[in-house]
PDB file of C-alpha atoms and ligand atoms in Angstrom:
ATOM      1  CA  MET A   1     209.043  96.252  95.868  1.00 35.00           C
ATOM      2  CA  LEU A   2     208.540  96.853  92.191  1.00 36.00           C
ATOM      3  CA  GLU A   3     208.716 100.624  92.868  1.00 38.00           C
ATOM      4  CA  ASN A   4     212.063 100.155  94.711  1.00 38.00           C
ATOM      5  CA  LEU A   5     213.412  98.188  91.808  1.00 34.00           C
ATOM      6  CA  ARG A   6     212.302 100.864  89.381  1.00 36.00           C
ATOM      7  CA  ARG A   7     214.081 103.532  91.461  1.00 36.00           C
ATOM      8  CA  LEU A   8     217.231 101.405  91.639  1.00 36.00           C
ATOM      9  CA  VAL A   9     217.449 101.057  87.889  1.00 33.00           C
ATOM     10  CA  GLY A  10     216.298 104.629  87.347  1.00 33.00           C
ATOM     11  CA  LEU A  11     212.980 103.728  85.783  1.00 35.00           C
ATOM     12  CA  ASN A  12     209.763 105.395  86.720  1.00 34.00           C
ATOM     13  CA  HIS A  13     206.607 106.305  84.894  1.00 35.00           C
ATOM     14  CA  GLU A  14     207.581 109.914  84.675  1.00 36.00           C
ATOM     15  CA  SER A  15     210.910 109.358  82.989  1.00 37.00           C
ATOM     16  CA  ALA A  16     209.967 106.335  80.918  1.00 38.00           C
ATOM     17  CA  PRO A  17     209.318 107.082  77.250  1.00 39.00           C
ATOM     18  CA  ALA A  18     205.694 107.748  76.568  1.00 38.00           C
ATOM     19  CA  PRO A  19     203.749 105.160  74.574  1.00 40.00           C
ATOM     20  CA  ALA A  20     203.812 105.776  70.822  1.00 44.00           C
ATOM     21  CA  LYS A  21     200.744 107.966  71.059  1.00 48.00           C
ATOM     22  CA  VAL A  22     198.426 109.290  73.735  1.00 47.00           C
ATOM     23  CA  PRO A  23     195.313 107.098  73.929  1.00 48.00           C
ATOM     24  CA  ALA A  24     191.879 108.375  73.275  1.00 45.00           C
ATOM     25  CA  PRO A  25     190.252 110.142  76.253  1.00 47.00           C
ATOM     26  CA  ALA A  26     188.262 108.003  78.646  1.00 57.00           C
ATOM     27  CA  GLY A  27     185.275 106.493  76.974  1.00 86.00           C
ATOM     28  CA  GLY A  28     184.748 105.795  73.355  1.00 95.00           C
ATOM     29  CA  PRO A  29     186.904 106.098  70.205  1.00 98.00           C
ATOM     30  CA  ARG A  30     187.544 109.538  68.710  1.00 98.00           C
ATOM     31  CA  HIS A  31     188.563 108.204  65.355  1.00 98.00           C
ATOM     32  CA  VAL A  32     186.934 105.130  63.768  1.00 98.00           C
ATOM     33  CA  GLY A  33     187.867 103.622  60.412  1.00 98.00           C
ATOM     34  CA  VAL A  34     185.427 101.440  58.530  1.00 99.00           C
ATOM     35  CA  ILE A  35     186.368  98.805  55.952  1.00 98.00           C
ATOM     36  CA  MET A  36     182.998  98.586  54.200  1.00 98.00           C
ATOM     37  CA  ASP A  37     183.202  95.013  52.919  1.00 98.00           C
ATOM     38  CA  GLY A  38     180.529  92.586  51.757  1.00 98.00           C
ATOM     39  CA  ASN A  39     178.581  94.762  49.292  1.00 98.00           C
ATOM     40  CA  GLY A  40     179.010  92.263  46.491  1.00 98.00           C
ATOM     41  CA  ARG A  41     178.054  89.226  48.560  1.00 98.00           C
ATOM     42  CA  TRP A  42     175.064  91.098  49.978  1.00 98.00           C
ATOM     43  CA  ALA A  43     173.821  91.698  46.423  1.00 98.00           C
ATOM     44  CA  GLN A  44     174.568  88.222  45.172  1.00 98.00           C
ATOM     45  CA  ARG A  45     172.569  86.661  48.003  1.00 98.00           C
ATOM     46  CA  ARG A  46     169.623  88.680  46.732  1.00 98.00           C
ATOM     47  CA  GLY A  47     170.179  87.763  43.128  1.00 98.00           C
ATOM     48  CA  LEU A  48     171.135  91.397  42.384  1.00 98.00           C
ATOM     49  CA  PRO A  49     174.151  92.817  40.502  1.00 97.00           C
ATOM     50  CA  ARG A  50     177.081  93.753  42.681  1.00 97.00           C
ATOM     51  CA  THR A  51     176.400  97.429  42.006  1.00 97.00           C
ATOM     52  CA  ALA A  52     173.162  97.100  43.956  1.00 98.00           C
ATOM     53  CA  GLY A  53     175.233  96.185  46.958  1.00 98.00           C
ATOM     54  CA  HIS A  54     177.341  99.360  46.585  1.00 98.00           C
ATOM     55  CA  LYS A  55     174.212 101.459  46.264  1.00 98.00           C
ATOM     56  CA  ALA A  56     172.804  99.922  49.461  1.00 98.00           C
ATOM     57  CA  GLY A  57     176.203 100.524  51.010  1.00 98.00           C
ATOM     58  CA  VAL A  58     175.779 104.279  50.589  1.00 98.00           C
ATOM     59  CA  GLU A  59     172.566 104.033  52.644  1.00 98.00           C
ATOM     60  CA  ALA A  60     174.422 102.216  55.386  1.00 98.00           C
ATOM     61  CA  LEU A  61     177.139 104.844  55.372  1.00 98.00           C
ATOM     62  CA  ARG A  62     174.463 107.529  55.721  1.00 97.00           C
ATOM     63  CA  ALA A  63     173.122 105.850  58.861  1.00 97.00           C
ATOM     64  CA  VAL A  64     176.590 105.391  60.351  1.00 98.00           C
ATOM     65  CA  VAL A  65     177.593 109.025  59.682  1.00 98.00           C
ATOM     66  CA  LYS A  66     174.392 110.197  61.430  1.00 97.00           C
ATOM     67  CA  ALA A  67     175.107 108.040  64.460  1.00 98.00           C
ATOM     68  CA  CYS A  68     178.790 108.985  64.946  1.00 98.00           C
ATOM     69  CA  PRO A  69     178.452 112.335  66.769  1.00 97.00           C
ATOM     70  CA  ASP A  70     175.899 110.744  69.228  1.00 96.00           C
ATOM     71  CA  LEU A  71     178.549 108.239  70.149  1.00 97.00           C
ATOM     72  CA  GLY A  72     181.276 110.810  70.640  1.00 97.00           C
ATOM     73  CA  ILE A  73     183.099 109.916  67.428  1.00 98.00           C
ATOM     74  CA  GLU A  74     184.927 112.890  65.998  1.00 98.00           C
ATOM     75  CA  VAL A  75     186.350 111.380  62.791  1.00 98.00           C
ATOM     76  CA  LEU A  76     184.977 108.564  60.651  1.00 98.00           C
ATOM     77  CA  THR A  77     187.305 107.299  57.909  1.00 98.00           C
ATOM     78  CA  ALA A  78     185.389 105.295  55.332  1.00 98.00           C
ATOM     79  CA  TYR A  79     187.312 103.124  52.848  1.00 98.00           C
ATOM     80  CA  ALA A  80     185.273 103.867  49.755  1.00 98.00           C
ATOM     81  CA  PHE A  81     187.701 103.000  46.929  1.00 98.00           C
ATOM     82  CA  SER A  82     191.155 101.554  47.217  1.00 98.00           C
ATOM     83  CA  THR A  83     194.175 101.874  44.854  1.00 98.00           C
ATOM     84  CA  GLU A  84     193.574  98.184  44.092  1.00 97.00           C
ATOM     85  CA  ASN A  85     189.894  98.596  43.238  1.00 98.00           C
ATOM     86  CA  TRP A  86     190.753  99.804  39.748  1.00 98.00           C
ATOM     87  CA  THR A  87     191.332  96.155  38.780  1.00 98.00           C
ATOM     88  CA  ARG A  88     187.615  95.389  39.189  1.00 97.00           C
ATOM     89  CA  PRO A  89     185.400  94.987  36.122  1.00 97.00           C
ATOM     90  CA  LYS A  90     184.985  98.311  34.341  1.00 97.00           C
ATOM     91  CA  ASP A  91     181.206  98.469  34.974  1.00 97.00           C
ATOM     92  CA  GLU A  92     181.765  98.174  38.663  1.00 97.00           C
ATOM     93  CA  VAL A  93     184.551 100.782  38.782  1.00 98.00           C
ATOM     94  CA  ASP A  94     182.382 103.140  36.708  1.00 98.00           C
ATOM     95  CA  PHE A  95     179.500 102.613  39.113  1.00 98.00           C
ATOM     96  CA  LEU A  96     181.618 103.295  42.168  1.00 98.00           C
ATOM     97  CA  MET A  97     182.939 106.483  40.485  1.00 98.00           C
ATOM     98  CA  TYR A  98     179.320 107.489  39.771  1.00 98.00           C
ATOM     99  CA  LEU A  99     178.392 106.852  43.418  1.00 98.00           C
ATOM    100  CA  ILE A 100     181.227 109.088  44.652  1.00 98.00           C
ATOM    101  CA  VAL A 101     179.975 111.965  42.532  1.00 98.00           C
ATOM    102  CA  GLU A 102     176.351 111.324  43.548  1.00 98.00           C
ATOM    103  CA  TYR A 103     177.336 111.167  47.230  1.00 97.00           C
ATOM    104  CA  CYS A 104     179.249 114.440  47.042  1.00 97.00           C
ATOM    105  CA  ARG A 105     176.386 116.220  45.218  1.00 96.00           C
ATOM    106  CA  ARG A 106     173.388 114.826  47.051  1.00 96.00           C
ATOM    107  CA  GLU A 107     174.740 114.584  50.536  1.00 96.00           C
ATOM    108  CA  VAL A 108     176.204 117.981  50.998  1.00 97.00           C
ATOM    109  CA  ASN A 109     173.039 119.602  52.319  1.00 96.00           C
ATOM    110  CA  THR A 110     172.292 116.838  54.843  1.00 96.00           C
ATOM    111  CA  LEU A 111     175.936 116.844  55.922  1.00 97.00           C
ATOM    112  CA  ASN A 112     175.826 120.564  56.426  1.00 98.00           C
ATOM    113  CA  GLU A 113     172.585 120.194  58.491  1.00 97.00           C
ATOM    114  CA  ASN A 114     174.364 117.577  60.632  1.00 97.00           C
ATOM    115  CA  GLY A 115     177.615 119.556  61.054  1.00 98.00           C
ATOM    116  CA  VAL A 116     179.694 117.062  59.048  1.00 98.00           C
ATOM    117  CA  ARG A 117     182.858 118.148  57.244  1.00 98.00           C
ATOM    118  CA  ILE A 118     183.961 116.045  54.307  1.00 98.00           C
ATOM    119  CA  ASN A 119     187.618 115.405  53.988  1.00 98.00           C
ATOM    120  CA  ALA A 120     189.251 113.069  51.463  1.00 98.00           C
ATOM    121  CA  ILE A 121     192.373 110.975  51.717  1.00 98.00           C
ATOM    122  CA  GLY A 122     194.038 109.197  48.918  1.00 98.00           C
ATOM    123  CA  ARG A 123     195.448 110.089  45.510  1.00 98.00           C
ATOM    124  CA  ILE A 124     192.545 112.456  44.838  1.00 98.00           C
ATOM    125  CA  ASP A 125     194.422 114.348  42.123  1.00 98.00           C
ATOM    126  CA  GLU A 126     194.740 111.141  40.138  1.00 98.00           C
ATOM    127  CA  LEU A 127     190.969 110.588  39.982  1.00 98.00           C
ATOM    128  CA  PRO A 128     189.030 111.538  36.827  1.00 98.00           C
ATOM    129  CA  ALA A 129     188.470 115.271  36.772  1.00 98.00           C
ATOM    130  CA  LEU A 130     184.776 114.976  37.570  1.00 98.00           C
ATOM    131  CA  GLN A 131     185.311 112.951  40.723  1.00 98.00           C
ATOM    132  CA  ARG A 132     188.275 115.046  41.775  1.00 98.00           C
ATOM    133  CA  ASP A 133     186.319 118.323  41.410  1.00 98.00           C
ATOM    134  CA  GLU A 134     183.197 117.076  43.124  1.00 98.00           C
ATOM    135  CA  ILE A 135     185.243 115.882  46.061  1.00 98.00           C
ATOM    136  CA  TYR A 136     187.040 119.183  46.390  1.00 98.00           C
ATOM    137  CA  GLN A 137     183.757 121.095  46.054  1.00 98.00           C
ATOM    138  CA  ALA A 138     182.122 119.009  48.784  1.00 98.00           C
ATOM    139  CA  MET A 139     185.134 119.639  51.026  1.00 98.00           C
ATOM    140  CA  GLU A 140     184.866 123.372  50.352  1.00 98.00           C
ATOM    141  CA  LYS A 141     181.074 123.458  50.971  1.00 98.00           C
ATOM    142  CA  THR A 142     181.356 121.588  54.282  1.00 98.00           C
ATOM    143  CA  ARG A 143     184.602 123.019  55.573  1.00 98.00           C
ATOM    144  CA  HIS A 144     183.049 125.035  58.445  1.00 98.00           C
ATOM    145  CA  ASN A 145     181.375 122.020  60.041  1.00 98.00           C
ATOM    146  CA  THR A 146     182.754 120.770  63.355  1.00 98.00           C
ATOM    147  CA  ARG A 147     180.570 117.918  64.691  1.00 98.00           C
ATOM    148  CA  LEU A 148     182.207 115.142  62.645  1.00 98.00           C
ATOM    149  CA  VAL A 149     184.941 114.798  59.994  1.00 98.00           C
ATOM    150  CA  LEU A 150     183.926 112.276  57.361  1.00 98.00           C
ATOM    151  CA  ASN A 151     187.210 111.230  55.961  1.00 98.00           C
ATOM    152  CA  LEU A 152     186.504 109.549  52.614  1.00 98.00           C
ATOM    153  CA  ALA A 153     189.330 107.235  51.539  1.00 98.00           C
ATOM    154  CA  VAL A 154     189.157 107.343  47.764  1.00 98.00           C
ATOM    155  CA  ASN A 155     191.893 106.002  45.503  1.00 98.00           C
ATOM    156  CA  TYR A 156     193.463 105.272  48.840  1.00 98.00           C
ATOM    157  CA  GLY A 157     196.097 102.698  49.687  1.00 98.00           C
ATOM    158  CA  GLY A 158     198.194 102.402  52.786  1.00 98.00           C
ATOM    159  CA  HIS A 159     201.275 101.610  50.673  1.00 98.00           C
ATOM    160  CA  ALA A 160     200.609 104.560  48.396  1.00 98.00           C
ATOM    161  CA  GLU A 161     200.199 106.826  51.442  1.00 98.00           C
ATOM    162  CA  LEU A 162     203.594 105.765  52.745  1.00 98.00           C
ATOM    163  CA  VAL A 163     205.167 106.297  49.409  1.00 98.00           C
ATOM    164  CA  ASP A 164     203.668 109.763  49.169  1.00 98.00           C
ATOM    165  CA  THR A 165     204.755 110.526  52.716  1.00 98.00           C
ATOM    166  CA  MET A 166     208.312 109.447  52.012  1.00 98.00           C
ATOM    167  CA  ARG A 167     208.435 111.404  48.763  1.00 98.00           C
ATOM    168  CA  ALA A 168     207.251 114.592  50.584  1.00 98.00           C
ATOM    169  CA  ILE A 169     209.862 114.199  53.273  1.00 98.00           C
ATOM    170  CA  ALA A 170     212.581 113.392  50.726  1.00 98.00           C
ATOM    171  CA  ALA A 171     211.672 116.582  48.852  1.00 98.00           C
ATOM    172  CA  GLU A 172     212.093 118.630  52.032  1.00 98.00           C
ATOM    173  CA  VAL A 173     215.440 116.955  52.644  1.00 98.00           C
ATOM    174  CA  ALA A 174     216.548 117.700  49.072  1.00 98.00           C
ATOM    175  CA  ALA A 175     215.448 121.292  49.483  1.00 98.00           C
ATOM    176  CA  GLY A 176     217.555 121.563  52.666  1.00 98.00           C
ATOM    177  CA  LYS A 177     214.503 122.171  54.867  1.00 98.00           C
ATOM    178  CA  VAL A 178     214.841 118.985  56.875  1.00 98.00           C
ATOM    179  CA  ARG A 179     217.975 117.128  57.952  1.00 98.00           C
ATOM    180  CA  PRO A 180     217.808 113.277  57.682  1.00 98.00           C
ATOM    181  CA  GLU A 181     218.444 112.983  61.412  1.00 98.00           C
ATOM    182  CA  GLU A 182     215.364 115.085  62.037  1.00 98.00           C
ATOM    183  CA  ILE A 183     213.143 112.438  60.532  1.00 98.00           C
ATOM    184  CA  ASN A 184     211.186 110.883  63.375  1.00 98.00           C
ATOM    185  CA  GLU A 185     207.695 109.501  64.055  1.00 98.00           C
ATOM    186  CA  ASP A 186     206.222 112.941  64.687  1.00 97.00           C
ATOM    187  CA  LEU A 187     207.612 114.326  61.436  1.00 98.00           C
ATOM    188  CA  ILE A 188     206.199 111.336  59.547  1.00 98.00           C
ATOM    189  CA  ARG A 189     202.808 111.806  61.178  1.00 98.00           C
ATOM    190  CA  THR A 190     202.654 115.396  60.004  1.00 98.00           C
ATOM    191  CA  HIS A 191     203.199 114.247  56.383  1.00 98.00           C
ATOM    192  CA  LEU A 192     200.591 111.469  56.362  1.00 98.00           C
ATOM    193  CA  TYR A 193     197.195 112.088  54.703  1.00 98.00           C
ATOM    194  CA  THR A 194     195.729 112.067  58.215  1.00 98.00           C
ATOM    195  CA  ALA A 195     198.020 114.861  59.551  1.00 98.00           C
ATOM    196  CA  GLY A 196     196.117 116.885  62.160  1.00 96.00           C
ATOM    197  CA  LEU A 197     193.413 114.226  62.764  1.00 97.00           C
ATOM    198  CA  PRO A 198     193.220 112.274  65.979  1.00 97.00           C
ATOM    199  CA  GLU A 199     194.836 108.837  66.138  1.00 97.00           C
ATOM    200  CA  LEU A 200     192.847 105.950  64.623  1.00 98.00           C
ATOM    201  CA  ASP A 201     191.355 104.273  67.707  1.00 98.00           C
ATOM    202  CA  LEU A 202     189.153 101.593  66.162  1.00 98.00           C
ATOM    203  CA  VAL A 203     188.992  99.790  62.835  1.00 98.00           C
ATOM    204  CA  ILE A 204     185.695  98.091  61.989  1.00 98.00           C
ATOM    205  CA  ARG A 205     185.591  95.541  59.225  1.00 98.00           C
ATOM    206  CA  THR A 206     182.326  94.121  58.037  1.00 98.00           C
ATOM    207  CA  ALA A 207     181.556  90.819  56.287  1.00 98.00           C
ATOM    208  CA  GLY A 208     183.830  88.720  58.423  1.00 98.00           C
ATOM    209  CA  GLU A 209     187.307  88.783  56.839  1.00 97.00           C
ATOM    210  CA  MET A 210     190.251  89.334  59.219  1.00 97.00           C
ATOM    211  CA  ARG A 211     192.603  91.568  57.233  1.00 97.00           C
ATOM    212  CA  LEU A 212     193.501  95.189  56.843  1.00 98.00           C
ATOM    213  CA  SER A 213     193.474  95.242  53.045  1.00 98.00           C
ATOM    214  CA  ASN A 214     195.999  98.064  52.780  1.00 98.00           C
ATOM    215  CA  PHE A 215     193.952 100.326  55.084  1.00 98.00           C
ATOM    216  CA  MET A 216     195.783 102.945  57.104  1.00 98.00           C
ATOM    217  CA  LEU A 217     198.853 100.818  57.712  1.00 98.00           C
ATOM    218  CA  TRP A 218     200.739 103.389  59.794  1.00 98.00           C
ATOM    219  CA  GLN A 219     197.709 104.663  61.656  1.00 98.00           C
ATOM    220  CA  ALA A 220     196.301 101.230  62.541  1.00 98.00           C
ATOM    221  CA  SER A 221     199.442 100.107  64.345  1.00 97.00           C
ATOM    222  CA  TYR A 222     197.751 100.362  67.761  1.00 95.00           C
ATOM    223  CA  SER A 223     194.116 100.598  66.760  1.00 97.00           C
ATOM    224  CA  GLU A 224     191.641  98.155  68.101  1.00 97.00           C
ATOM    225  CA  PHE A 225     190.242  95.850  65.431  1.00 98.00           C
ATOM    226  CA  TRP A 226     186.613  94.769  65.430  1.00 98.00           C
ATOM    227  CA  VAL A 227     185.161  92.439  62.912  1.00 98.00           C
ATOM    228  CA  THR A 228     181.530  91.622  62.345  1.00 98.00           C
ATOM    229  CA  ASP A 229     179.901  89.066  59.992  1.00 98.00           C
ATOM    230  CA  VAL A 230     177.273  91.630  59.053  1.00 98.00           C
ATOM    231  CA  ALA A 231     177.725  92.765  55.422  1.00 98.00           C
ATOM    232  CA  TRP A 232     178.212  96.504  55.063  1.00 98.00           C
ATOM    233  CA  PRO A 233     174.787  97.267  53.478  1.00 98.00           C
ATOM    234  CA  ASP A 234     173.157  95.730  56.572  1.00 98.00           C
ATOM    235  CA  VAL A 235     175.127  97.862  59.036  1.00 98.00           C
ATOM    236  CA  THR A 236     172.962 100.032  61.230  1.00 98.00           C
ATOM    237  CA  ARG A 237     173.483 102.433  64.110  1.00 98.00           C
ATOM    238  CA  GLU A 238     173.106  99.411  66.472  1.00 98.00           C
ATOM    239  CA  VAL A 239     176.088  97.664  64.824  1.00 98.00           C
ATOM    240  CA  LEU A 240     178.208 100.779  65.378  1.00 98.00           C
ATOM    241  CA  GLU A 241     177.060 100.963  68.961  1.00 97.00           C
ATOM    242  CA  GLN A 242     178.028  97.373  69.492  1.00 98.00           C
ATOM    243  CA  ALA A 243     181.519  98.045  68.152  1.00 98.00           C
ATOM    244  CA  VAL A 244     181.905 101.097  70.393  1.00 97.00           C
ATOM    245  CA  LEU A 245     180.729  99.141  73.416  1.00 96.00           C
ATOM    246  CA  GLU A 246     183.277  96.396  72.719  1.00 96.00           C
ATOM    247  CA  TYR A 247     185.987  99.044  72.241  1.00 97.00           C
ATOM    248  CA  LYS A 248     185.219 100.483  75.689  1.00 95.00           C
ATOM    249  CA  ARG A 249     185.692  97.022  77.220  1.00 93.00           C
ATOM    250  CA  ARG A 250     189.156  96.635  75.649  1.00 91.00           C
ATOM    251  CA  ASP A 251     192.330  97.223  77.605  1.00 83.00           C
ATOM    252  CA  ARG A 252     194.547  99.288  75.325  1.00 81.00           C
ATOM    253  CA  ARG A 253     198.167  98.921  76.380  1.00 79.00           C
ATOM    254  CA  PHE A 254     200.174 100.434  73.476  1.00 81.00           C
ATOM    255  CA  GLY A 255     202.942  97.894  73.973  1.00 81.00           C
ATOM    256  CA  THR A 256     203.277  98.454  77.702  1.00 82.00           C
ATOM    257  CA  VAL A 257     201.981  96.289  80.529  1.00 78.00           C
ATOM    258  CA  LEU A 258     200.282  99.153  82.363  1.00 65.00           C
ATOM    259  CA  GLN A 259     196.513  99.158  82.270  1.00 58.00           C
ATOM    260  CA  GLN A 260     195.061 102.322  80.844  1.00 55.00           C
ATOM    261  CA  SER A 261     192.334 103.542  83.084  1.00 52.00           C
ATOM    262  CA  ARG A 262     189.168 104.246  81.172  1.00 50.00           C
TER     263      ARG A 262
HETATM  264  C1  FPP B 301     183.878  96.223  49.282  1.00 90.02           C
HETATM  265  O1  FPP B 301     182.855  95.291  49.123  1.00 90.02           O
HETATM  266  C2  FPP B 301     183.356  97.582  49.075  1.00 90.02           C
HETATM  267  C3  FPP B 301     183.869  98.465  48.142  1.00 90.02           C
HETATM  268  C4  FPP B 301     185.008  98.117  47.319  1.00 90.02           C
HETATM  269  C5  FPP B 301     183.267  99.787  47.950  1.00 90.02           C
HETATM  270  C6  FPP B 301     182.703 100.411  49.168  1.00 90.02           C
HETATM  271  C7  FPP B 301     181.815 101.505  48.738  1.00 90.02           C
HETATM  272  C8  FPP B 301     180.655 101.844  49.290  1.00 90.02           C
HETATM  273  C9  FPP B 301     180.149 101.242  50.555  1.00 90.02           C
HETATM  274  C10 FPP B 301     179.777 102.828  48.709  1.00 90.02           C
HETATM  275  C11 FPP B 301     180.460 104.001  48.107  1.00 90.02           C
HETATM  276  C12 FPP B 301     180.736 105.035  49.095  1.00 90.02           C
HETATM  277  C13 FPP B 301     180.674 106.323  48.764  1.00 90.02           C
HETATM  278  C14 FPP B 301     181.017 107.343  49.759  1.00 90.02           C
HETATM  279  C15 FPP B 301     180.241 106.786  47.489  1.00 90.02           C
HETATM  280  P1  FPP B 301     183.004  94.159  48.022  1.00 90.02           P
HETATM  281  O2  FPP B 301     182.397  94.698  46.749  1.00 90.02           O
HETATM  282  O3  FPP B 301     184.434  93.762  47.933  1.00 90.02           O
HETATM  283  O4  FPP B 301     182.122  93.032  48.628  1.00 90.02           O
HETATM  284  P2  FPP B 301     182.427  91.456  48.449  1.00 90.02           P
HETATM  285  O5  FPP B 301     183.661  91.183  49.210  1.00 90.02           O
HETATM  286  O6  FPP B 301     181.200  90.818  49.089  1.00 90.02           O
HETATM  287  O7  FPP B 301     182.522  91.170  47.021  1.00 90.02           O
END
């Protein structure tokens, strides 16, 4: 009866507009974002300075990166430093900047051995020259790898990304390359920092808070959200496996009522 009704009003699955974006293939998420929260609390609970939590956080990131390809994850976006993090005490900001350089220098060989390509999203050109250059060098040195893209969000903000996207499109309009009526979701996607990467399927936030904190605002519109009380430095492969398992149980509908077969 429902089918008849659809025919009567001219609606069927073939002619209906497709959901905003094609879901991930059957199984697990292709693109996972991690909001690596709780480093400071982890350290404070141990009577350590907050920076010790960030240092331990790098170890956790190492374990998660290693586990991703085994779970079928193709892209991991790690929120390492936000556009708002500059307001933290200078010592902490300096330490995070130091960790970024250390990570890029020390990790490149291991990443190459594991087939991981580093990419960076955010206002990379506005970072101090040392950080900017190390990031670009790490990207260059790992650019041939294909097992996993490690997308480091550094000096990243979802609002800043949308501003940059709009500016880029406005420049093309001003240059006569794009007409305003040609601006649509696909055009916007191709101007985001994540252009060319698969859709963000799953956002994991550690340390219990239920907010996006300016993380991938466009991309997360239909992502699944999974929050754990575990602080980021305590995250292991098993925690990632748990998140992926939960993701596979979810029924992603992308605004429609049809059940996606998994
Ligand atoms: C949030 O925890 C975490 C950050 C602002 C930094 C995340 C950075 C890392 C995990 C390590 C750096 C990564 C690389 C690639 C060098 P918080 O400090 O806000 O924790 P709290 O909420 O408990 O205070």
